[in-house]
């Protein structure tokens, strides 16, 4: 669990140094996988994380399609200096902050005892209406975006 939190922090910090849309997309996809893995470990159900991955990856792929049609072909620059700097700084952050190292805020025994309550919060009757509204909104957005993309016969950017 500590390693996953460390990886989330590392990808968040690396996100600030990336400039290329392709590298940003790869970083977002890896962070989505890490967060879904962490949520599946905390909730003890992979359905929620599976839905999270499907929704996030589909949205990211639509954004990637839009960015590749508009953005020019930029050179992929990756600086190993920043990567080494991140790898050196991250352990010091965890050593300094003992609360993250001991992980007293997340006790695995309490998570196992409250497993039924956590699943009950996800699929409670109070959250059915917002969940259905969110599903309908995502469906409408998918249909609208597919009509917008299919109606143009060429690239979305203008040729000068």
Short mmCIF file of N, CA and C in Angstrom, two decimals:
data_model
loop_
_atom_site.label_atom_id
_atom_site.label_comp_id
_atom_site.label_asym_id
_atom_site.label_seq_id
_atom_site.Cartn_x
_atom_site.Cartn_y
_atom_site.Cartn_z
N UNK A 1 0.82 -1.18 0.00
CA UNK A 1 0.00 0.00 0.00
C UNK A 1 0.87 1.25 0.00
N UNK A 2 1.99 1.21 0.73
CA UNK A 2 2.90 2.35 0.75
C UNK A 2 3.50 2.60 -0.62
N UNK A 3 3.80 1.51 -1.31
CA UNK A 3 4.41 1.64 -2.63
C UNK A 3 3.42 2.27 -3.60
N UNK A 4 2.14 1.91 -3.51
CA UNK A 4 1.14 2.49 -4.40
C UNK A 4 0.98 3.98 -4.14
N UNK A 5 0.96 4.37 -2.88
CA UNK A 5 0.84 5.80 -2.56
C UNK A 5 2.07 6.55 -3.03
N UNK A 6 3.23 5.95 -2.90
CA UNK A 6 4.46 6.57 -3.38
C UNK A 6 4.44 6.72 -4.90
N UNK A 7 3.91 5.72 -5.59
CA UNK A 7 3.82 5.81 -7.05
C UNK A 7 2.82 6.87 -7.49
N UNK A 8 1.73 7.04 -6.75
CA UNK A 8 0.76 8.08 -7.07
C UNK A 8 1.40 9.45 -6.91
N UNK A 9 2.14 9.65 -5.83
CA UNK A 9 2.83 10.92 -5.64
C UNK A 9 3.89 11.16 -6.71
N UNK A 10 4.61 10.14 -7.09
CA UNK A 10 5.64 10.27 -8.10
C UNK A 10 5.04 10.63 -9.46
N UNK A 11 3.96 9.98 -9.85
CA UNK A 11 3.33 10.32 -11.13
C UNK A 11 2.70 11.70 -11.10
N UNK A 12 2.21 12.13 -9.95
CA UNK A 12 1.65 13.48 -9.85
C UNK A 12 2.73 14.54 -10.00
N UNK A 13 3.88 14.29 -9.42
CA UNK A 13 4.98 15.25 -9.55
C UNK A 13 5.55 15.23 -10.97
N UNK A 14 5.66 14.05 -11.56
CA UNK A 14 6.16 13.96 -12.93
C UNK A 14 5.22 14.62 -13.92
N UNK A 15 3.94 14.68 -13.59
CA UNK A 15 2.95 15.28 -14.48
C UNK A 15 3.26 16.75 -14.74
N UNK A 16 3.85 17.43 -13.77
CA UNK A 16 4.16 18.85 -13.94
C UNK A 16 5.29 19.09 -14.92
N UNK A 17 6.16 18.11 -15.12
CA UNK A 17 7.32 18.31 -15.97
C UNK A 17 7.10 17.83 -17.40
N UNK A 18 5.99 17.21 -17.70
CA UNK A 18 5.74 16.71 -19.04
C UNK A 18 5.10 17.80 -19.90
N UNK A 19 5.50 17.86 -21.16
CA UNK A 19 4.96 18.86 -22.07
C UNK A 19 4.25 18.24 -23.27
N UNK A 20 4.63 17.05 -23.65
CA UNK A 20 4.07 16.40 -24.81
C UNK A 20 2.72 15.77 -24.46
N UNK A 21 1.70 15.92 -25.32
CA UNK A 21 0.39 15.32 -25.02
C UNK A 21 0.44 13.80 -24.89
N UNK A 22 1.31 13.15 -25.65
CA UNK A 22 1.42 11.70 -25.56
C UNK A 22 1.99 11.27 -24.21
N UNK A 23 2.98 11.99 -23.72
CA UNK A 23 3.54 11.64 -22.41
C UNK A 23 2.55 11.93 -21.29
N UNK A 24 1.76 12.99 -21.43
CA UNK A 24 0.72 13.28 -20.45
C UNK A 24 -0.33 12.19 -20.43
N UNK A 25 -0.69 11.69 -21.60
CA UNK A 25 -1.68 10.61 -21.68
C UNK A 25 -1.16 9.34 -21.04
N UNK A 26 0.09 9.00 -21.31
CA UNK A 26 0.67 7.79 -20.71
C UNK A 26 0.73 7.92 -19.20
N UNK A 27 1.08 9.10 -18.72
CA UNK A 27 1.14 9.32 -17.27
C UNK A 27 -0.24 9.25 -16.64
N UNK A 28 -1.26 9.79 -17.31
CA UNK A 28 -2.62 9.71 -16.78
C UNK A 28 -3.14 8.27 -16.77
N UNK A 29 -2.80 7.50 -17.78
CA UNK A 29 -3.23 6.11 -17.81
C UNK A 29 -2.57 5.31 -16.69
N UNK A 30 -1.27 5.53 -16.46
CA UNK A 30 -0.62 4.81 -15.37
C UNK A 30 -1.17 5.23 -14.02
N UNK A 31 -1.46 6.52 -13.86
CA UNK A 31 -2.03 6.97 -12.59
C UNK A 31 -3.44 6.42 -12.41
N UNK A 32 -4.20 6.28 -13.47
CA UNK A 32 -5.53 5.68 -13.37
C UNK A 32 -5.44 4.22 -12.93
N UNK A 33 -4.50 3.48 -13.50
CA UNK A 33 -4.33 2.09 -13.09
C UNK A 33 -3.90 1.98 -11.63
N UNK A 34 -3.01 2.85 -11.20
CA UNK A 34 -2.54 2.80 -9.81
C UNK A 34 -3.67 3.15 -8.85
N UNK A 35 -4.44 4.18 -9.17
CA UNK A 35 -5.54 4.58 -8.29
C UNK A 35 -6.63 3.52 -8.25
N UNK A 36 -6.90 2.89 -9.39
CA UNK A 36 -7.92 1.84 -9.39
C UNK A 36 -7.44 0.61 -8.61
N UNK A 37 -6.17 0.31 -8.68
CA UNK A 37 -5.63 -0.80 -7.89
C UNK A 37 -5.71 -0.48 -6.40
N UNK A 38 -5.39 0.74 -6.03
CA UNK A 38 -5.48 1.15 -4.63
C UNK A 38 -6.93 1.13 -4.14
N UNK A 39 -7.85 1.61 -4.97
CA UNK A 39 -9.26 1.59 -4.55
C UNK A 39 -9.81 0.17 -4.47
N UNK A 40 -9.35 -0.72 -5.34
CA UNK A 40 -9.81 -2.10 -5.25
C UNK A 40 -9.28 -2.79 -4.00
N UNK A 41 -8.08 -2.40 -3.56
CA UNK A 41 -7.56 -2.97 -2.32
C UNK A 41 -8.30 -2.42 -1.10
N UNK A 42 -8.70 -1.17 -1.15
CA UNK A 42 -9.39 -0.57 -0.01
C UNK A 42 -10.85 -1.01 0.07
N UNK A 43 -11.51 -1.14 -1.07
CA UNK A 43 -12.93 -1.48 -1.07
C UNK A 43 -13.15 -2.98 -1.06
N UNK A 44 -12.17 -3.75 -1.44
CA UNK A 44 -12.24 -5.21 -1.51
C UNK A 44 -13.22 -5.68 -2.58
N UNK A 45 -13.40 -4.88 -3.58
CA UNK A 45 -14.23 -5.26 -4.71
C UNK A 45 -13.61 -4.65 -5.97
N UNK A 46 -13.43 -5.46 -6.99
CA UNK A 46 -12.80 -4.96 -8.19
C UNK A 46 -13.79 -4.34 -9.17
N UNK A 47 -15.08 -4.42 -8.90
CA UNK A 47 -16.06 -3.86 -9.83
C UNK A 47 -15.97 -2.35 -9.91
N UNK A 48 -15.81 -1.71 -8.77
CA UNK A 48 -15.71 -0.25 -8.76
C UNK A 48 -14.46 0.20 -9.50
N UNK A 49 -13.35 -0.46 -9.27
CA UNK A 49 -12.12 -0.07 -9.95
C UNK A 49 -12.19 -0.40 -11.44
N UNK A 50 -12.88 -1.47 -11.79
CA UNK A 50 -13.05 -1.81 -13.20
C UNK A 50 -13.88 -0.75 -13.92
N UNK A 51 -14.95 -0.28 -13.29
CA UNK A 51 -15.75 0.80 -13.88
C UNK A 51 -14.93 2.08 -13.98
N UNK A 52 -14.12 2.35 -12.97
CA UNK A 52 -13.27 3.54 -12.98
C UNK A 52 -12.29 3.49 -14.14
N UNK A 53 -11.68 2.34 -14.35
CA UNK A 53 -10.73 2.21 -15.46
C UNK A 53 -11.43 2.39 -16.80
N UNK A 54 -12.57 1.76 -16.98
CA UNK A 54 -13.27 1.87 -18.26
C UNK A 54 -13.69 3.30 -18.57
N UNK A 55 -14.21 4.00 -17.58
CA UNK A 55 -14.67 5.37 -17.80
C UNK A 55 -13.48 6.29 -18.06
N UNK A 56 -12.44 6.18 -17.26
CA UNK A 56 -11.29 7.07 -17.41
C UNK A 56 -10.54 6.80 -18.71
N UNK A 57 -10.34 5.55 -19.06
CA UNK A 57 -9.60 5.24 -20.28
C UNK A 57 -10.39 5.67 -21.51
N UNK A 58 -11.71 5.49 -21.50
CA UNK A 58 -12.50 5.94 -22.66
C UNK A 58 -12.44 7.45 -22.80
N UNK A 59 -12.53 8.17 -21.70
CA UNK A 59 -12.42 9.63 -21.77
C UNK A 59 -11.03 10.07 -22.21
N UNK A 60 -10.00 9.39 -21.72
CA UNK A 60 -8.64 9.74 -22.12
C UNK A 60 -8.39 9.45 -23.59
N UNK A 61 -8.95 8.38 -24.10
CA UNK A 61 -8.75 8.07 -25.52
C UNK A 61 -9.47 9.07 -26.41
N UNK A 62 -10.63 9.56 -25.98
CA UNK A 62 -11.32 10.60 -26.74
C UNK A 62 -10.50 11.88 -26.73
N UNK A 63 -9.96 12.23 -25.57
CA UNK A 63 -9.11 13.42 -25.49
C UNK A 63 -7.84 13.24 -26.33
N UNK A 64 -7.29 12.04 -26.33
CA UNK A 64 -6.09 11.77 -27.13
C UNK A 64 -6.40 11.91 -28.62
N UNK A 65 -7.55 11.43 -29.05
CA UNK A 65 -7.94 11.56 -30.45
C UNK A 65 -8.09 13.03 -30.83
N UNK A 66 -8.67 13.82 -29.94
CA UNK A 66 -8.83 15.24 -30.19
C UNK A 66 -7.47 15.94 -30.24
N UNK A 67 -6.59 15.61 -29.32
CA UNK A 67 -5.27 16.26 -29.27
C UNK A 67 -4.41 15.88 -30.47
N UNK A 68 -4.48 14.64 -30.92
CA UNK A 68 -3.66 14.25 -32.07
C UNK A 68 -4.17 14.87 -33.36
N UNK A 69 -5.45 15.19 -33.42
CA UNK A 69 -5.95 15.83 -34.63
C UNK A 69 -5.64 17.32 -34.65
N UNK A 70 -5.44 17.93 -33.50
CA UNK A 70 -5.17 19.37 -33.45
C UNK A 70 -3.69 19.67 -33.27
N UNK A 71 -3.05 19.02 -32.33
CA UNK A 71 -1.65 19.34 -32.00
C UNK A 71 -0.71 18.88 -33.10
N UNK A 72 0.34 19.65 -33.26
CA UNK A 72 1.33 19.25 -34.25
C UNK A 72 2.21 18.14 -33.66
N UNK A 73 3.00 17.56 -34.51
CA UNK A 73 3.89 16.49 -34.07
C UNK A 73 5.06 17.10 -33.30
N UNK A 74 4.96 17.04 -32.00
CA UNK A 74 6.01 17.59 -31.17
C UNK A 74 7.01 16.49 -30.83
N UNK A 75 8.24 16.93 -30.63
CA UNK A 75 9.28 15.98 -30.28
C UNK A 75 9.11 15.55 -28.83
N UNK A 76 9.29 14.26 -28.60
CA UNK A 76 9.14 13.71 -27.26
C UNK A 76 10.44 13.89 -26.50
N UNK A 77 10.45 14.85 -25.58
CA UNK A 77 11.64 15.11 -24.77
C UNK A 77 11.40 14.61 -23.36
N UNK A 78 12.28 13.77 -22.91
CA UNK A 78 12.19 13.27 -21.54
C UNK A 78 13.54 13.48 -20.87
N UNK A 79 13.53 14.20 -19.79
CA UNK A 79 14.76 14.52 -19.09
C UNK A 79 14.97 13.53 -17.95
N UNK A 80 16.09 12.83 -18.01
CA UNK A 80 16.40 11.89 -16.94
C UNK A 80 16.86 12.61 -15.67
N UNK A 81 17.25 13.89 -15.80
CA UNK A 81 17.64 14.66 -14.62
C UNK A 81 16.46 14.81 -13.67
N UNK A 82 15.28 15.10 -14.22
CA UNK A 82 14.10 15.24 -13.38
C UNK A 82 13.69 13.91 -12.76
N UNK A 83 13.84 12.85 -13.51
CA UNK A 83 13.48 11.53 -13.00
C UNK A 83 14.39 11.12 -11.85
N UNK A 84 15.68 11.35 -11.99
CA UNK A 84 16.61 11.03 -10.91
C UNK A 84 16.35 11.91 -9.71
N UNK A 85 16.04 13.18 -9.95
CA UNK A 85 15.72 14.09 -8.86
C UNK A 85 14.49 13.61 -8.10
N UNK A 86 13.47 13.15 -8.81
CA UNK A 86 12.26 12.64 -8.16
C UNK A 86 12.56 11.38 -7.35
N UNK A 87 13.36 10.50 -7.91
CA UNK A 87 13.69 9.27 -7.20
C UNK A 87 14.53 9.53 -5.95
N UNK A 88 15.28 10.61 -5.94
CA UNK A 88 16.06 10.95 -4.75
C UNK A 88 15.19 11.65 -3.71
N UNK A 89 14.30 12.51 -4.14
CA UNK A 89 13.49 13.31 -3.21
C UNK A 89 12.39 12.48 -2.55
N UNK A 90 11.77 11.57 -3.26
CA UNK A 90 10.62 10.83 -2.73
C UNK A 90 10.91 10.05 -1.45
N UNK A 91 12.01 9.32 -1.34
CA UNK A 91 12.25 8.64 -0.05
C UNK A 91 12.42 9.59 1.12
N UNK A 92 13.01 10.76 0.87
CA UNK A 92 13.16 11.73 1.95
C UNK A 92 11.82 12.28 2.42
N UNK A 93 10.89 12.41 1.50
CA UNK A 93 9.55 12.87 1.89
C UNK A 93 8.91 11.85 2.82
N UNK A 94 9.05 10.58 2.51
CA UNK A 94 8.44 9.54 3.35
C UNK A 94 9.18 9.36 4.67
N UNK A 95 10.47 9.55 4.66
CA UNK A 95 11.21 9.44 5.92
C UNK A 95 10.86 10.58 6.86
N UNK A 96 10.70 11.77 6.32
CA UNK A 96 10.39 12.92 7.15
C UNK A 96 8.98 12.83 7.74
N UNK A 97 8.07 12.35 6.98
CA UNK A 97 6.69 12.28 7.43
C UNK A 97 6.42 10.87 7.98
N UNK A 98 6.44 10.72 9.27
CA UNK A 98 6.27 9.40 9.89
C UNK A 98 4.84 8.88 9.78
N UNK A 99 3.89 9.76 9.63
CA UNK A 99 2.51 9.29 9.52
C UNK A 99 2.31 8.46 8.26
N UNK A 100 2.97 8.84 7.19
CA UNK A 100 2.85 8.05 5.97
C UNK A 100 3.65 6.75 6.08
N UNK A 101 4.74 6.77 6.81
CA UNK A 101 5.54 5.56 6.93
C UNK A 101 4.87 4.52 7.82
N UNK A 102 4.25 4.94 8.91
CA UNK A 102 3.62 3.98 9.80
C UNK A 102 2.25 3.55 9.31
N UNK A 103 1.61 4.40 8.53
CA UNK A 103 0.29 4.12 7.96
C UNK A 103 -0.72 3.78 9.04
N UNK A 104 -0.70 4.55 10.12
CA UNK A 104 -1.68 4.33 11.18
C UNK A 104 -3.07 4.78 10.76
N UNK A 105 -3.13 5.64 9.74
CA UNK A 105 -4.44 6.13 9.33
C UNK A 105 -5.22 5.06 8.58
N UNK A 106 -4.56 4.06 8.03
CA UNK A 106 -5.24 2.98 7.32
C UNK A 106 -4.88 1.68 8.02
N UNK A 107 -5.77 1.17 8.81
CA UNK A 107 -5.53 -0.07 9.52
C UNK A 107 -6.25 -1.19 8.78
N UNK A 108 -5.52 -2.20 8.39
CA UNK A 108 -6.12 -3.26 7.58
C UNK A 108 -7.16 -4.06 8.34
N UNK A 109 -7.04 -4.15 9.65
CA UNK A 109 -8.05 -4.87 10.41
C UNK A 109 -9.39 -4.15 10.38
N UNK A 110 -9.36 -2.83 10.47
CA UNK A 110 -10.60 -2.07 10.40
C UNK A 110 -11.23 -2.15 9.02
N UNK A 111 -10.40 -2.22 7.99
CA UNK A 111 -10.93 -2.32 6.64
C UNK A 111 -11.64 -3.66 6.45
N UNK A 112 -11.08 -4.73 6.96
CA UNK A 112 -11.72 -6.03 6.83
C UNK A 112 -13.02 -6.11 7.62
N UNK A 113 -13.09 -5.46 8.77
CA UNK A 113 -14.32 -5.48 9.56
C UNK A 113 -15.42 -4.63 8.92
N UNK A 114 -15.03 -3.58 8.22
CA UNK A 114 -16.02 -2.66 7.66
C UNK A 114 -16.26 -2.91 6.18
N UNK A 115 -15.92 -4.07 5.68
CA UNK A 115 -16.05 -4.36 4.25
C UNK A 115 -17.49 -4.24 3.77
N UNK A 116 -18.43 -4.75 4.53
CA UNK A 116 -19.83 -4.68 4.12
C UNK A 116 -20.35 -3.25 4.14
N UNK A 117 -19.90 -2.46 5.10
CA UNK A 117 -20.34 -1.08 5.16
C UNK A 117 -19.81 -0.26 4.00
N UNK A 118 -18.60 -0.52 3.59
CA UNK A 118 -18.02 0.22 2.47
C UNK A 118 -18.78 -0.09 1.19
N UNK A 119 -19.08 -1.34 0.94
CA UNK A 119 -19.84 -1.70 -0.26
C UNK A 119 -21.25 -1.15 -0.20
N UNK A 120 -21.80 -1.06 0.98
CA UNK A 120 -23.14 -0.53 1.14
C UNK A 120 -23.18 0.95 0.78
N UNK A 121 -22.11 1.69 1.06
CA UNK A 121 -22.07 3.10 0.73
C UNK A 121 -22.04 3.33 -0.78
N UNK A 122 -21.39 2.43 -1.50
CA UNK A 122 -21.30 2.60 -2.95
C UNK A 122 -22.64 2.42 -3.63
N UNK A 123 -23.40 1.44 -3.22
CA UNK A 123 -24.63 1.10 -3.90
C UNK A 123 -25.84 1.35 -3.01
N UNK A 124 -25.82 2.42 -2.27
CA UNK A 124 -26.92 2.79 -1.40
C UNK A 124 -28.05 3.38 -2.24
N UNK A 125 -29.28 3.32 -1.74
CA UNK A 125 -30.42 3.83 -2.49
C UNK A 125 -30.36 5.34 -2.67
N UNK A 126 -29.63 6.04 -1.82
CA UNK A 126 -29.49 7.48 -1.98
C UNK A 126 -28.68 7.83 -3.22
N UNK A 127 -27.76 6.97 -3.59
CA UNK A 127 -26.85 7.26 -4.68
C UNK A 127 -27.30 6.65 -6.01
N UNK A 128 -28.47 6.06 -6.05
CA UNK A 128 -28.94 5.47 -7.30
C UNK A 128 -29.26 6.55 -8.33
N UNK A 129 -29.97 7.59 -7.92
CA UNK A 129 -30.37 8.65 -8.86
C UNK A 129 -29.14 9.38 -9.42
N UNK A 130 -28.18 9.82 -8.59
CA UNK A 130 -26.98 10.44 -9.19
C UNK A 130 -26.19 9.48 -10.07
N UNK A 131 -26.17 8.21 -9.73
CA UNK A 131 -25.45 7.25 -10.56
C UNK A 131 -26.12 7.09 -11.92
N UNK A 132 -27.44 7.01 -11.93
CA UNK A 132 -28.17 6.89 -13.20
C UNK A 132 -28.01 8.16 -14.03
N UNK A 133 -28.05 9.32 -13.37
CA UNK A 133 -27.86 10.59 -14.08
C UNK A 133 -26.45 10.67 -14.68
N UNK A 134 -25.46 10.21 -13.95
CA UNK A 134 -24.09 10.22 -14.45
C UNK A 134 -23.94 9.26 -15.63
N UNK A 135 -24.56 8.12 -15.56
CA UNK A 135 -24.50 7.16 -16.67
C UNK A 135 -25.18 7.74 -17.90
N UNK A 136 -26.33 8.39 -17.71
CA UNK A 136 -27.02 9.01 -18.85
C UNK A 136 -26.20 10.15 -19.45
N UNK A 137 -25.57 10.96 -18.60
CA UNK A 137 -24.74 12.05 -19.08
C UNK A 137 -23.56 11.53 -19.88
N UNK A 138 -22.90 10.50 -19.38
CA UNK A 138 -21.78 9.92 -20.11
C UNK A 138 -22.21 9.31 -21.44
N UNK A 139 -23.38 8.71 -21.46
CA UNK A 139 -23.88 8.14 -22.72
C UNK A 139 -24.18 9.23 -23.73
N UNK A 140 -24.84 10.30 -23.28
CA UNK A 140 -25.15 11.41 -24.20
C UNK A 140 -23.87 12.05 -24.72
N UNK A 141 -22.88 12.23 -23.85
CA UNK A 141 -21.61 12.80 -24.29
C UNK A 141 -20.91 11.90 -25.30
N UNK A 142 -20.98 10.59 -25.09
CA UNK A 142 -20.37 9.67 -26.02
C UNK A 142 -21.05 9.75 -27.39
N UNK A 143 -22.37 9.82 -27.40
CA UNK A 143 -23.10 9.90 -28.67
C UNK A 143 -22.79 11.21 -29.38
N UNK A 144 -22.77 12.32 -28.65
CA UNK A 144 -22.50 13.62 -29.27
C UNK A 144 -21.08 13.67 -29.83
N UNK A 145 -20.12 13.18 -29.08
CA UNK A 145 -18.74 13.20 -29.56
C UNK A 145 -18.56 12.28 -30.76
N UNK A 146 -19.23 11.15 -30.76
CA UNK A 146 -19.10 10.26 -31.92
C UNK A 146 -19.73 10.88 -33.16
N UNK A 147 -20.84 11.63 -33.01
CA UNK A 147 -21.42 12.32 -34.16
C UNK A 147 -20.52 13.46 -34.63
N UNK A 148 -19.90 14.18 -33.71
CA UNK A 148 -19.00 15.26 -34.10
C UNK A 148 -17.78 14.74 -34.84
N UNK A 149 -17.24 13.66 -34.38
CA UNK A 149 -16.04 13.11 -35.01
C UNK A 149 -16.37 12.48 -36.35
N UNK A 150 -17.48 11.80 -36.45
CA UNK A 150 -17.82 11.12 -37.71
C UNK A 150 -18.33 12.07 -38.77
N UNK A 151 -18.81 13.26 -38.39
CA UNK A 151 -19.35 14.18 -39.39
C UNK A 151 -18.25 14.84 -40.20
N UNK A 152 -17.08 15.04 -39.62
CA UNK A 152 -15.99 15.65 -40.39
C UNK A 152 -15.26 14.56 -41.16
N UNK A 153 -14.94 14.88 -42.40
CA UNK A 153 -14.31 13.87 -43.24
C UNK A 153 -12.79 13.95 -43.20
N UNK A 154 -12.27 15.01 -42.63
CA UNK A 154 -10.82 15.17 -42.57
C UNK A 154 -10.39 15.48 -41.16
N UNK A 155 -9.19 15.98 -41.03
CA UNK A 155 -8.73 16.34 -39.68
C UNK A 155 -9.48 17.55 -39.15
N UNK A 156 -9.52 17.69 -37.85
CA UNK A 156 -10.28 18.78 -37.24
C UNK A 156 -9.56 20.12 -37.35
N UNK A 157 -8.24 20.11 -37.48
CA UNK A 157 -7.53 21.38 -37.58
C UNK A 157 -7.62 21.92 -39.00
N UNK A 158 -7.51 23.23 -39.11
CA UNK A 158 -7.59 23.88 -40.41
C UNK A 158 -6.24 23.82 -41.09
N UNK A 159 -6.26 23.65 -42.38
CA UNK A 159 -5.00 23.69 -43.14
C UNK A 159 -4.82 25.10 -43.67
N UNK A 160 -3.67 25.68 -43.42
CA UNK A 160 -3.41 27.07 -43.83
C UNK A 160 -2.64 27.12 -45.11
#
